JSON list of C-alpha atoms in Angstrom, two decimals:
[
{"chain": "A", "resi": 978, "resn": "MET", "atom": "CA", "xyz": [-10.49, 17.29, -12.76]},
{"chain": "A", "resi": 979, "resn": "THR", "atom": "CA", "xyz": [-8.43, 14.11, -12.83]},
{"chain": "A", "resi": 980, "resn": "VAL", "atom": "CA", "xyz": [-10.13, 10.79, -12.08]},
{"chain": "A", "resi": 981, "resn": "THR", "atom": "CA", "xyz": [-8.04, 7.72, -11.20]},
{"chain": "A", "resi": 982, "resn": "ARG", "atom": "CA", "xyz": [-9.67, 4.30, -10.84]},
{"chain": "A", "resi": 983, "resn": "ILE", "atom": "CA", "xyz": [-8.13, 1.40, -8.94]},
{"chain": "A", "resi": 984, "resn": "ASP", "atom": "CA", "xyz": [-9.60, -2.08, -8.66]},
{"chain": "A", "resi": 985, "resn": "ARG", "atom": "CA", "xyz": [-8.62, -3.12, -5.12]},
{"chain": "A", "resi": 986, "resn": "LEU", "atom": "CA", "xyz": [-8.24, -1.25, -1.87]},
{"chain": "A", "resi": 987, "resn": "GLU", "atom": "CA", "xyz": [-4.63, -2.37, -1.44]},
{"chain": "A", "resi": 988, "resn": "ASP", "atom": "CA", "xyz": [-3.65, -0.07, -4.33]},
{"chain": "A", "resi": 989, "resn": "VAL", "atom": "CA", "xyz": [-4.57, 3.08, -2.41]},
{"chain": "A", "resi": 990, "resn": "PRO", "atom": "CA", "xyz": [-1.26, 4.99, -2.21]},
{"chain": "A", "resi": 991, "resn": "ASN", "atom": "CA", "xyz": [0.52, 5.42, 1.09]},
{"chain": "A", "resi": 992, "resn": "PRO", "atom": "CA", "xyz": [0.66, 8.20, 2.09]},
{"chain": "A", "resi": 993, "resn": "THR", "atom": "CA", "xyz": [-2.85, 8.96, 0.89]},
{"chain": "A", "resi": 994, "resn": "PRO", "atom": "CA", "xyz": [-2.89, 11.81, -1.63]},
{"chain": "A", "resi": 995, "resn": "ASP", "atom": "CA", "xyz": [-4.83, 15.00, -0.99]},
{"chain": "A", "resi": 996, "resn": "ALA", "atom": "CA", "xyz": [-7.86, 14.10, -3.08]},
{"chain": "A", "resi": 997, "resn": "ASP", "atom": "CA", "xyz": [-11.51, 13.09, -2.99]},
{"chain": "A", "resi": 998, "resn": "PHE", "atom": "CA", "xyz": [-12.02, 9.35, -2.66]},
{"chain": "A", "resi": 999, "resn": "VAL", "atom": "CA", "xyz": [-15.02, 7.31, -3.76]},
{"chain": "A", "resi": 1000, "resn": "VAL", "atom": "CA", "xyz": [-15.24, 3.85, -2.18]},
{"chain": "A", "resi": 1001, "resn": "VAL", "atom": "CA", "xyz": [-17.19, 1.21, -4.10]},
{"chain": "A", "resi": 1002, "resn": "ASP", "atom": "CA", "xyz": [-18.17, -2.06, -2.37]},
{"chain": "A", "resi": 1003, "resn": "VAL", "atom": "CA", "xyz": [-21.32, -2.98, -4.26]},
{"chain": "A", "resi": 1004, "resn": "ILE", "atom": "CA", "xyz": [-22.09, -6.18, -2.32]},
{"chain": "A", "resi": 1005, "resn": "MET", "atom": "CA", "xyz": [-22.58, -4.92, 0.22]},
{"chain": "A", "resi": 1006, "resn": "ALA", "atom": "CA", "xyz": [-21.10, -2.08, 2.29]},
{"chain": "A", "resi": 1007, "resn": "SER", "atom": "CA", "xyz": [-21.75, 0.73, -0.19]},
{"chain": "A", "resi": 1008, "resn": "THR", "atom": "CA", "xyz": [-25.34, -0.23, -0.91]},
{"chain": "A", "resi": 1009, "resn": "ALA", "atom": "CA", "xyz": [-26.00, -0.72, 2.81]},
{"chain": "A", "resi": 1010, "resn": "ILE", "atom": "CA", "xyz": [-24.61, 2.70, 3.76]},
{"chain": "A", "resi": 1011, "resn": "VAL", "atom": "CA", "xyz": [-26.76, 4.40, 1.10]},
{"chain": "A", "resi": 1012, "resn": "ARG", "atom": "CA", "xyz": [-29.90, 2.71, 2.42]},
{"chain": "A", "resi": 1013, "resn": "LEU", "atom": "CA", "xyz": [-29.02, 3.27, 6.10]},
{"chain": "A", "resi": 1014, "resn": "VAL", "atom": "CA", "xyz": [-28.82, 7.03, 5.68]},
{"chain": "A", "resi": 1015, "resn": "GLU", "atom": "CA", "xyz": [-31.96, 6.98, 3.54]},
{"chain": "A", "resi": 1016, "resn": "GLN", "atom": "CA", "xyz": [-33.79, 5.28, 6.41]},
{"chain": "A", "resi": 1017, "resn": "GLY", "atom": "CA", "xyz": [-32.95, 8.11, 8.74]},
{"chain": "A", "resi": 1018, "resn": "ALA", "atom": "CA", "xyz": [-29.72, 7.15, 10.49]},
{"chain": "A", "resi": 1019, "resn": "GLU", "atom": "CA", "xyz": [-28.11, 10.23, 12.02]},
{"chain": "A", "resi": 1020, "resn": "TYR", "atom": "CA", "xyz": [-24.80, 8.95, 10.74]},
{"chain": "A", "resi": 1021, "resn": "VAL", "atom": "CA", "xyz": [-22.94, 5.75, 9.79]},
{"chain": "A", "resi": 1022, "resn": "ARG", "atom": "CA", "xyz": [-19.50, 5.30, 11.27]},
{"chain": "A", "resi": 1023, "resn": "PRO", "atom": "CA", "xyz": [-17.22, 2.83, 9.45]},
{"chain": "A", "resi": 1024, "resn": "PHE", "atom": "CA", "xyz": [-14.86, 0.54, 11.34]},
{"chain": "A", "resi": 1025, "resn": "GLY", "atom": "CA", "xyz": [-12.12, -1.74, 10.10]},
{"chain": "A", "resi": 1026, "resn": "ASP", "atom": "CA", "xyz": [-12.15, -3.76, 13.32]},
{"chain": "A", "resi": 1027, "resn": "VAL", "atom": "CA", "xyz": [-14.99, -5.56, 15.12]},
{"chain": "A", "resi": 1028, "resn": "GLU", "atom": "CA", "xyz": [-13.74, -4.72, 18.62]},
{"chain": "A", "resi": 1029, "resn": "GLU", "atom": "CA", "xyz": [-13.57, -1.01, 17.81]},
{"chain": "A", "resi": 1030, "resn": "ALA", "atom": "CA", "xyz": [-17.20, -1.18, 16.69]},
{"chain": "A", "resi": 1031, "resn": "ARG", "atom": "CA", "xyz": [-18.19, -2.93, 19.91]},
{"chain": "A", "resi": 1032, "resn": "ARG", "atom": "CA", "xyz": [-16.52, -0.20, 21.97]},
{"chain": "A", "resi": 1033, "resn": "PHE", "atom": "CA", "xyz": [-18.41, 2.39, 19.94]},
{"chain": "A", "resi": 1034, "resn": "ALA", "atom": "CA", "xyz": [-21.70, 0.67, 20.81]},
{"chain": "A", "resi": 1035, "resn": "GLU", "atom": "CA", "xyz": [-20.81, 0.68, 24.51]},
{"chain": "A", "resi": 1036, "resn": "GLU", "atom": "CA", "xyz": [-20.02, 4.38, 24.51]},
{"chain": "A", "resi": 1037, "resn": "VAL", "atom": "CA", "xyz": [-22.69, 5.85, 22.22]},
{"chain": "A", "resi": 1038, "resn": "GLU", "atom": "CA", "xyz": [-26.41, 6.09, 22.99]},
{"chain": "A", "resi": 1039, "resn": "ASP", "atom": "CA", "xyz": [-28.93, 4.98, 20.37]},
{"chain": "A", "resi": 1040, "resn": "SER", "atom": "CA", "xyz": [-26.22, 3.00, 18.61]},
{"chain": "A", "resi": 1041, "resn": "VAL", "atom": "CA", "xyz": [-26.89, 0.19, 16.15]},
{"chain": "A", "resi": 1042, "resn": "LEU", "atom": "CA", "xyz": [-24.21, -2.22, 14.97]},
{"chain": "A", "resi": 1043, "resn": "VAL", "atom": "CA", "xyz": [-24.35, -3.46, 11.40]},
{"chain": "A", "resi": 1044, "resn": "GLY", "atom": "CA", "xyz": [-21.82, -5.88, 10.01]},
{"chain": "A", "resi": 1045, "resn": "GLU", "atom": "CA", "xyz": [-20.43, -9.10, 8.65]},
{"chain": "A", "resi": 1046, "resn": "GLN", "atom": "CA", "xyz": [-17.07, -10.81, 8.55]},
{"chain": "A", "resi": 1047, "resn": "ASP", "atom": "CA", "xyz": [-16.29, -13.25, 5.75]},
{"chain": "A", "resi": 1048, "resn": "GLY", "atom": "CA", "xyz": [-19.97, -13.18, 4.82]},
{"chain": "A", "resi": 1049, "resn": "ALA", "atom": "CA", "xyz": [-21.16, -14.32, 8.25]},
{"chain": "A", "resi": 1050, "resn": "PRO", "atom": "CA", "xyz": [-23.01, -12.41, 11.02]},
{"chain": "A", "resi": 1051, "resn": "VAL", "atom": "CA", "xyz": [-20.93, -10.95, 13.85]},
{"chain": "A", "resi": 1052, "resn": "ASP", "atom": "CA", "xyz": [-21.77, -11.96, 17.42]},
{"chain": "A", "resi": 1053, "resn": "GLY", "atom": "CA", "xyz": [-23.49, -9.16, 19.28]},
{"chain": "A", "resi": 1054, "resn": "PHE", "atom": "CA", "xyz": [-24.25, -7.09, 16.17]},
{"chain": "A", "resi": 1055, "resn": "ASP", "atom": "CA", "xyz": [-27.81, -5.99, 15.53]},
{"chain": "A", "resi": 1056, "resn": "LEU", "atom": "CA", "xyz": [-28.12, -6.26, 11.76]},
{"chain": "A", "resi": 1057, "resn": "LEU", "atom": "CA", "xyz": [-26.44, -7.56, 8.64]},
{"chain": "A", "resi": 1058, "resn": "PRO", "atom": "CA", "xyz": [-25.32, -5.04, 6.00]},
{"chain": "A", "resi": 1059, "resn": "LEU", "atom": "CA", "xyz": [-28.18, -6.09, 3.76]},
{"chain": "A", "resi": 1060, "resn": "PRO", "atom": "CA", "xyz": [-31.01, -3.63, 3.07]},
{"chain": "A", "resi": 1061, "resn": "SER", "atom": "CA", "xyz": [-33.57, -6.39, 3.62]},
{"chain": "A", "resi": 1062, "resn": "SER", "atom": "CA", "xyz": [-32.09, -6.96, 7.10]},
{"chain": "A", "resi": 1063, "resn": "PHE", "atom": "CA", "xyz": [-32.94, -3.45, 8.23]},
{"chain": "A", "resi": 1064, "resn": "ALA", "atom": "CA", "xyz": [-35.81, -2.48, 5.91]},
{"chain": "A", "resi": 1065, "resn": "ASP", "atom": "CA", "xyz": [-38.36, -2.75, 8.74]},
{"chain": "A", "resi": 1066, "resn": "HIS", "atom": "CA", "xyz": [-36.02, -1.52, 11.48]},
{"chain": "A", "resi": 1067, "resn": "ASP", "atom": "CA", "xyz": [-36.58, 1.93, 12.97]},
{"chain": "A", "resi": 1068, "resn": "LEU", "atom": "CA", "xyz": [-33.34, 3.77, 12.23]},
{"chain": "A", "resi": 1069, "resn": "GLU", "atom": "CA", "xyz": [-34.57, 7.34, 12.62]},
{"chain": "A", "resi": 1070, "resn": "GLY", "atom": "CA", "xyz": [-31.85, 9.19, 14.52]},
{"chain": "A", "resi": 1071, "resn": "ALA", "atom": "CA", "xyz": [-29.74, 6.05, 15.04]},
{"chain": "A", "resi": 1072, "resn": "ARG", "atom": "CA", "xyz": [-25.97, 6.25, 15.33]},
{"chain": "A", "resi": 1073, "resn": "VAL", "atom": "CA", "xyz": [-24.85, 3.32, 13.22]},
{"chain": "A", "resi": 1074, "resn": "GLY", "atom": "CA", "xyz": [-21.49, 1.56, 13.37]},
{"chain": "A", "resi": 1075, "resn": "ILE", "atom": "CA", "xyz": [-20.68, -0.65, 10.39]},
{"chain": "A", "resi": 1076, "resn": "VAL", "atom": "CA", "xyz": [-17.98, -3.27, 9.80]},
{"chain": "A", "resi": 1077, "resn": "THR", "atom": "CA", "xyz": [-17.59, -5.27, 6.61]},
{"chain": "A", "resi": 1078, "resn": "THR", "atom": "CA", "xyz": [-14.87, -7.54, 5.30]},
{"chain": "A", "resi": 1079, "resn": "ASN", "atom": "CA", "xyz": [-13.72, -5.18, 2.56]},
{"chain": "A", "resi": 1080, "resn": "GLY", "atom": "CA", "xyz": [-15.67, -1.94, 2.18]},
{"chain": "A", "resi": 1081, "resn": "THR", "atom": "CA", "xyz": [-15.08, -0.44, 5.62]},
{"chain": "A", "resi": 1082, "resn": "ARG", "atom": "CA", "xyz": [-11.46, -1.59, 5.49]},
{"chain": "A", "resi": 1083, "resn": "ALA", "atom": "CA", "xyz": [-11.08, 0.52, 2.35]},
{"chain": "A", "resi": 1084, "resn": "VAL", "atom": "CA", "xyz": [-12.41, 3.56, 4.19]},
{"chain": "A", "resi": 1085, "resn": "GLU", "atom": "CA", "xyz": [-10.05, 2.87, 7.09]},
{"chain": "A", "resi": 1086, "resn": "ARG", "atom": "CA", "xyz": [-7.09, 2.65, 4.71]},
{"chain": "A", "resi": 1087, "resn": "ILE", "atom": "CA", "xyz": [-7.96, 6.01, 3.16]},
{"chain": "A", "resi": 1088, "resn": "GLY", "atom": "CA", "xyz": [-8.89, 7.67, 6.44]},
{"chain": "A", "resi": 1089, "resn": "ALA", "atom": "CA", "xyz": [-12.46, 8.64, 7.28]},
{"chain": "A", "resi": 1090, "resn": "ASP", "atom": "CA", "xyz": [-11.31, 12.14, 8.29]},
{"chain": "A", "resi": 1091, "resn": "GLY", "atom": "CA", "xyz": [-10.70, 12.97, 4.63]},
{"chain": "A", "resi": 1092, "resn": "ASP", "atom": "CA", "xyz": [-13.18, 13.58, 1.82]},
{"chain": "A", "resi": 1093, "resn": "VAL", "atom": "CA", "xyz": [-14.63, 10.12, 1.23]},
{"chain": "A", "resi": 1094, "resn": "PHE", "atom": "CA", "xyz": [-17.80, 9.35, -0.71]},
{"chain": "A", "resi": 1095, "resn": "VAL", "atom": "CA", "xyz": [-19.65, 6.04, -0.99]},
{"chain": "A", "resi": 1096, "resn": "ALA", "atom": "CA", "xyz": [-20.84, 4.79, -4.36]},
{"chain": "A", "resi": 1097, "resn": "SER", "atom": "CA", "xyz": [-22.66, 1.71, -5.55]},
{"chain": "A", "resi": 1098, "resn": "THR", "atom": "CA", "xyz": [-24.60, 0.78, -8.64]},
{"chain": "A", "resi": 1099, "resn": "VAL", "atom": "CA", "xyz": [-27.70, 2.37, -7.10]},
{"chain": "A", "resi": 1100, "resn": "ASN", "atom": "CA", "xyz": [-26.26, 5.90, -6.76]},
{"chain": "A", "resi": 1101, "resn": "ALA", "atom": "CA", "xyz": [-23.43, 6.02, -9.30]},
{"chain": "A", "resi": 1102, "resn": "ARG", "atom": "CA", "xyz": [-24.84, 8.94, -11.28]},
{"chain": "A", "resi": 1103, "resn": "ALA", "atom": "CA", "xyz": [-25.45, 11.07, -8.18]},
{"chain": "A", "resi": 1104, "resn": "VAL", "atom": "CA", "xyz": [-21.92, 10.47, -6.91]},
{"chain": "A", "resi": 1105, "resn": "ALA", "atom": "CA", "xyz": [-20.40, 11.23, -10.31]},
{"chain": "A", "resi": 1106, "resn": "GLU", "atom": "CA", "xyz": [-22.30, 14.51, -10.54]},
{"chain": "A", "resi": 1107, "resn": "THR", "atom": "CA", "xyz": [-21.24, 15.46, -7.01]},
{"chain": "A", "resi": 1108, "resn": "VAL", "atom": "CA", "xyz": [-17.51, 14.90, -7.49]},
{"chain": "A", "resi": 1109, "resn": "ALA", "atom": "CA", "xyz": [-17.62, 16.53, -10.94]},
{"chain": "A", "resi": 1110, "resn": "GLU", "atom": "CA", "xyz": [-18.61, 19.79, -9.24]},
{"chain": "A", "resi": 1111, "resn": "ARG", "atom": "CA", "xyz": [-15.56, 19.71, -6.97]},
{"chain": "A", "resi": 1112, "resn": "ASP", "atom": "CA", "xyz": [-12.06, 20.91, -7.74]},
{"chain": "A", "resi": 1113, "resn": "GLY", "atom": "CA", "xyz": [-9.03, 18.67, -7.66]},
{"chain": "A", "resi": 1114, "resn": "GLU", "atom": "CA", "xyz": [-8.32, 15.00, -8.01]},
{"chain": "A", "resi": 1115, "resn": "THR", "atom": "CA", "xyz": [-10.73, 12.09, -7.48]},
{"chain": "A", "resi": 1116, "resn": "TRP", "atom": "CA", "xyz": [-9.82, 8.46, -6.83]},
{"chain": "A", "resi": 1117, "resn": "LEU", "atom": "CA", "xyz": [-12.39, 5.73, -7.51]},
{"chain": "A", "resi": 1118, "resn": "VAL", "atom": "CA", "xyz": [-11.58, 2.79, -5.25]},
{"chain": "A", "resi": 1119, "resn": "ALA", "atom": "CA", "xyz": [-13.20, -0.56, -6.07]},
{"chain": "A", "resi": 1120, "resn": "ALA", "atom": "CA", "xyz": [-12.72, -2.37, -2.76]},
{"chain": "A", "resi": 1121, "resn": "GLY", "atom": "CA", "xyz": [-12.20, -5.89, -4.10]},
{"chain": "A", "resi": 1122, "resn": "ARG", "atom": "CA", "xyz": [-11.90, -8.89, -1.80]},
{"chain": "A", "resi": 1123, "resn": "TYR", "atom": "CA", "xyz": [-8.86, -10.25, 0.06]},
{"chain": "A", "resi": 1124, "resn": "GLY", "atom": "CA", "xyz": [-6.52, -8.28, -2.18]},
{"chain": "A", "resi": 1125, "resn": "GLU", "atom": "CA", "xyz": [-8.12, -9.33, -5.47]},
{"chain": "A", "resi": 1126, "resn": "PRO", "atom": "CA", "xyz": [-10.42, -7.31, -7.76]},
{"chain": "A", "resi": 1127, "resn": "THR", "atom": "CA", "xyz": [-14.08, -8.33, -7.88]},
{"chain": "A", "resi": 1128, "resn": "PRO", "atom": "CA", "xyz": [-16.28, -7.92, -10.98]},
{"chain": "A", "resi": 1129, "resn": "GLU", "atom": "CA", "xyz": [-19.10, -6.17, -9.12]},
{"chain": "A", "resi": 1130, "resn": "ASP", "atom": "CA", "xyz": [-16.89, -3.54, -7.47]},
{"chain": "A", "resi": 1131, "resn": "THR", "atom": "CA", "xyz": [-14.93, -2.86, -10.65]},
{"chain": "A", "resi": 1132, "resn": "ALA", "atom": "CA", "xyz": [-18.21, -2.55, -12.57]},
{"chain": "A", "resi": 1133, "resn": "GLY", "atom": "CA", "xyz": [-19.61, -0.13, -9.99]},
{"chain": "A", "resi": 1134, "resn": "ALA", "atom": "CA", "xyz": [-16.51, 2.05, -10.17]},
{"chain": "A", "resi": 1135, "resn": "ARG", "atom": "CA", "xyz": [-16.62, 1.99, -13.97]},
{"chain": "A", "resi": 1136, "resn": "LEU", "atom": "CA", "xyz": [-20.25, 3.11, -13.88]},
{"chain": "A", "resi": 1137, "resn": "VAL", "atom": "CA", "xyz": [-19.33, 6.14, -11.76]},
{"chain": "A", "resi": 1138, "resn": "GLU", "atom": "CA", "xyz": [-16.47, 6.88, -14.15]},
{"chain": "A", "resi": 1139, "resn": "ALA", "atom": "CA", "xyz": [-18.71, 6.54, -17.19]},
{"chain": "A", "resi": 1140, "resn": "HIS", "atom": "CA", "xyz": [-21.27, 8.95, -15.72]},
{"chain": "A", "resi": 1141, "resn": "HIS", "atom": "CA", "xyz": [-18.48, 11.40, -14.91]},
{"chain": "A", "resi": 1142, "resn": "ASP", "atom": "CA", "xyz": [-17.17, 11.22, -18.47]},
{"chain": "A", "resi": 1143, "resn": "GLY", "atom": "CA", "xyz": [-20.64, 11.37, -20.08]},
{"chain": "A", "resi": 1144, "resn": "GLU", "atom": "CA", "xyz": [-20.18, 7.93, -21.63]},
{"chain": "A", "resi": 1145, "resn": "VAL", "atom": "CA", "xyz": [-23.13, 5.97, -20.23]},
{"chain": "A", "resi": 1146, "resn": "ASN", "atom": "CA", "xyz": [-25.16, 4.07, -22.81]},
{"chain": "A", "resi": 1147, "resn": "ASP", "atom": "CA", "xyz": [-27.11, 0.81, -23.00]},
{"chain": "A", "resi": 1148, "resn": "GLY", "atom": "CA", "xyz": [-23.94, -1.18, -23.61]},
{"chain": "A", "resi": 1149, "resn": "VAL", "atom": "CA", "xyz": [-22.29, 0.24, -20.49]},
{"chain": "A", "resi": 1150, "resn": "THR", "atom": "CA", "xyz": [-25.28, -0.36, -18.23]},
{"chain": "A", "resi": 1151, "resn": "GLU", "atom": "CA", "xyz": [-25.86, -3.90, -19.51]},
{"chain": "A", "resi": 1152, "resn": "GLY", "atom": "CA", "xyz": [-22.16, -4.63, -19.03]},
{"chain": "A", "resi": 1153, "resn": "VAL", "atom": "CA", "xyz": [-22.44, -3.48, -15.41]},
{"chain": "A", "resi": 1154, "resn": "ARG", "atom": "CA", "xyz": [-25.51, -5.64, -14.82]},
{"chain": "A", "resi": 1155, "resn": "GLU", "atom": "CA", "xyz": [-23.84, -8.68, -16.35]},
{"chain": "A", "resi": 1156, "resn": "ALA", "atom": "CA", "xyz": [-20.67, -8.20, -14.29]},
{"chain": "A", "resi": 1157, "resn": "VAL", "atom": "CA", "xyz": [-22.73, -8.06, -11.10]},
{"chain": "A", "resi": 1158, "resn": "ARG", "atom": "CA", "xyz": [-25.00, -10.98, -12.02]},
{"chain": "A", "resi": 1159, "resn": "SER", "atom": "CA", "xyz": [-22.10, -13.28, -12.94]},
{"chain": "A", "resi": 1160, "resn": "SER", "atom": "CA", "xyz": [-19.92, -12.51, -9.91]},
{"chain": "A", "resi": 1161, "resn": "ASP", "atom": "CA", "xyz": [-19.12, -15.11, -7.27]},
{"chain": "A", "resi": 1162, "resn": "THR", "atom": "CA", "xyz": [-20.66, -12.85, -4.65]},
{"chain": "A", "resi": 1163, "resn": "ALA", "atom": "CA", "xyz": [-23.93, -12.73, -6.58]},
{"chain": "A", "resi": 1164, "resn": "ASP", "atom": "CA", "xyz": [-23.91, -16.53, -6.76]},
{"chain": "A", "resi": 1165, "resn": "TRP", "atom": "CA", "xyz": [-23.58, -16.63, -2.99]},
{"chain": "A", "resi": 1166, "resn": "ILE", "atom": "CA", "xyz": [-26.41, -14.11, -2.56]},
{"chain": "A", "resi": 1167, "resn": "ARG", "atom": "CA", "xyz": [-28.70, -16.32, -4.65]},
{"chain": "A", "resi": 1168, "resn": "LYS", "atom": "CA", "xyz": [-27.67, -19.55, -2.89]},
{"chain": "A", "resi": 1169, "resn": "VAL", "atom": "CA", "xyz": [-28.57, -18.18, 0.54]},
{"chain": "A", "resi": 1170, "resn": "GLY", "atom": "CA", "xyz": [-31.98, -17.08, -0.71]},
{"chain": "A", "resi": 1171, "resn": "LEU", "atom": "CA", "xyz": [-31.33, -13.34, -0.96]},
{"chain": "A", "resi": 1172, "resn": "GLY", "atom": "CA", "xyz": [-32.01, -12.85, -4.64]},
{"chain": "A", "resi": 1173, "resn": "ASP", "atom": "CA", "xyz": [-34.14, -9.78, -3.86]},
{"chain": "A", "resi": 1174, "resn": "GLU", "atom": "CA", "xyz": [-30.98, -8.05, -2.65]},
{"chain": "A", "resi": 1175, "resn": "LEU", "atom": "CA", "xyz": [-29.43, -8.62, -6.04]},
{"chain": "A", "resi": 1176, "resn": "ASP", "atom": "CA", "xyz": [-32.50, -7.24, -7.81]},
{"chain": "A", "resi": 1177, "resn": "GLU", "atom": "CA", "xyz": [-32.16, -4.07, -5.74]},
{"chain": "A", "resi": 1178, "resn": "ILE", "atom": "CA", "xyz": [-28.47, -3.70, -6.60]},
{"chain": "A", "resi": 1179, "resn": "LEU", "atom": "CA", "xyz": [-29.31, -4.00, -10.29]},
{"chain": "A", "resi": 1180, "resn": "ARG", "atom": "CA", "xyz": [-31.65, -0.99, -10.13]},
{"chain": "A", "resi": 1181, "resn": "LEU", "atom": "CA", "xyz": [-28.92, 1.24, -11.51]},
{"chain": "A", "resi": 1182, "resn": "ASP", "atom": "CA", "xyz": [-29.01, 4.91, -10.49]},
{"chain": "A", "resi": 1183, "resn": "SER", "atom": "CA", "xyz": [-32.20, 4.43, -8.49]},
{"chain": "A", "resi": 1184, "resn": "SER", "atom": "CA", "xyz": [-30.94, 6.61, -5.61]},
{"chain": "A", "resi": 1185, "resn": "THR", "atom": "CA", "xyz": [-29.92, 10.26, -5.42]},
{"chain": "A", "resi": 1186, "resn": "THR", "atom": "CA", "xyz": [-28.32, 9.83, -1.99]},
{"chain": "A", "resi": 1187, "resn": "VAL", "atom": "CA", "xyz": [-24.58, 10.53, -1.73]},
{"chain": "A", "resi": 1188, "resn": "PRO", "atom": "CA", "xyz": [-23.04, 9.48, 1.60]},
{"chain": "A", "resi": 1189, "resn": "ARG", "atom": "CA", "xyz": [-19.90, 11.42, 2.43]},
{"chain": "A", "resi": 1190, "resn": "THR", "atom": "CA", "xyz": [-17.67, 11.76, 5.46]},
{"chain": "A", "resi": 1191, "resn": "ARG", "atom": "CA", "xyz": [-18.05, 14.54, 7.96]},
{"chain": "A", "resi": 1192, "resn": "ASP", "atom": "CA", "xyz": [-15.95, 14.42, 11.11]},
{"chain": "A", "resi": 1193, "resn": "GLY", "atom": "CA", "xyz": [-15.18, 10.75, 10.53]},
{"chain": "A", "resi": 1194, "resn": "VAL", "atom": "CA", "xyz": [-18.74, 9.53, 9.90]},
{"chain": "A", "resi": 1195, "resn": "PHE", "atom": "CA", "xyz": [-20.91, 9.16, 6.81]},
{"chain": "A", "resi": 1196, "resn": "VAL", "atom": "CA", "xyz": [-23.90, 11.45, 6.46]},
{"chain": "A", "resi": 1197, "resn": "GLY", "atom": "CA", "xyz": [-26.27, 11.62, 3.54]},
{"chain": "A", "resi": 1198, "resn": "GLN", "atom": "CA", "xyz": [-26.84, 14.39, 1.04]},
{"chain": "A", "resi": 1199, "resn": "SER", "atom": "CA", "xyz": [-29.23, 14.26, -1.88]},
{"chain": "A", "resi": 1200, "resn": "ARG", "atom": "CA", "xyz": [-28.75, 15.47, -5.40]}
]
């Protein structure tokens, strides 16, 4: 199986190749989607546009809107895409719509009707094992931000790749942790008093949940 890694969503080919895609937006869409399905959401539907998500909420019962734009809350949305924001929220059976500045845009660019998986630092091994069992080509897409690579997304994609290739060791994992810790996004997380979120992200391979698309929405499967 061929694995291709790219470091920003804008490098996804057009037209999209017939392949499996793994989207990596460590802070915060990927980590949020993993935790949302773990907390019992029936599904998580990604949107690249706030208004589309609002229409979804109007049309779908038991819907919950999760999102941010440019790091700020979105008017009318229920929760931020931060696990601490919804840790105590009852999500059992909820139909979740999610919008983020970069991660859900990456899914939209690829097309949620294809075979798309979500990976972060917390479930990199489980995702790598899942795609390794499948035939064909896999693209690892580090979402980046505003058309530029970000250290945390590139590190997350590299961790998936290293697990796939059987090359994970202490040097690799410490390199991933350092890339995340030293990123501008991590600095912002600490400045707004959300350091616990960062601690959670640095628990590498702590989850066996692998969100993947089914009929345009993410559902969870466990290794």
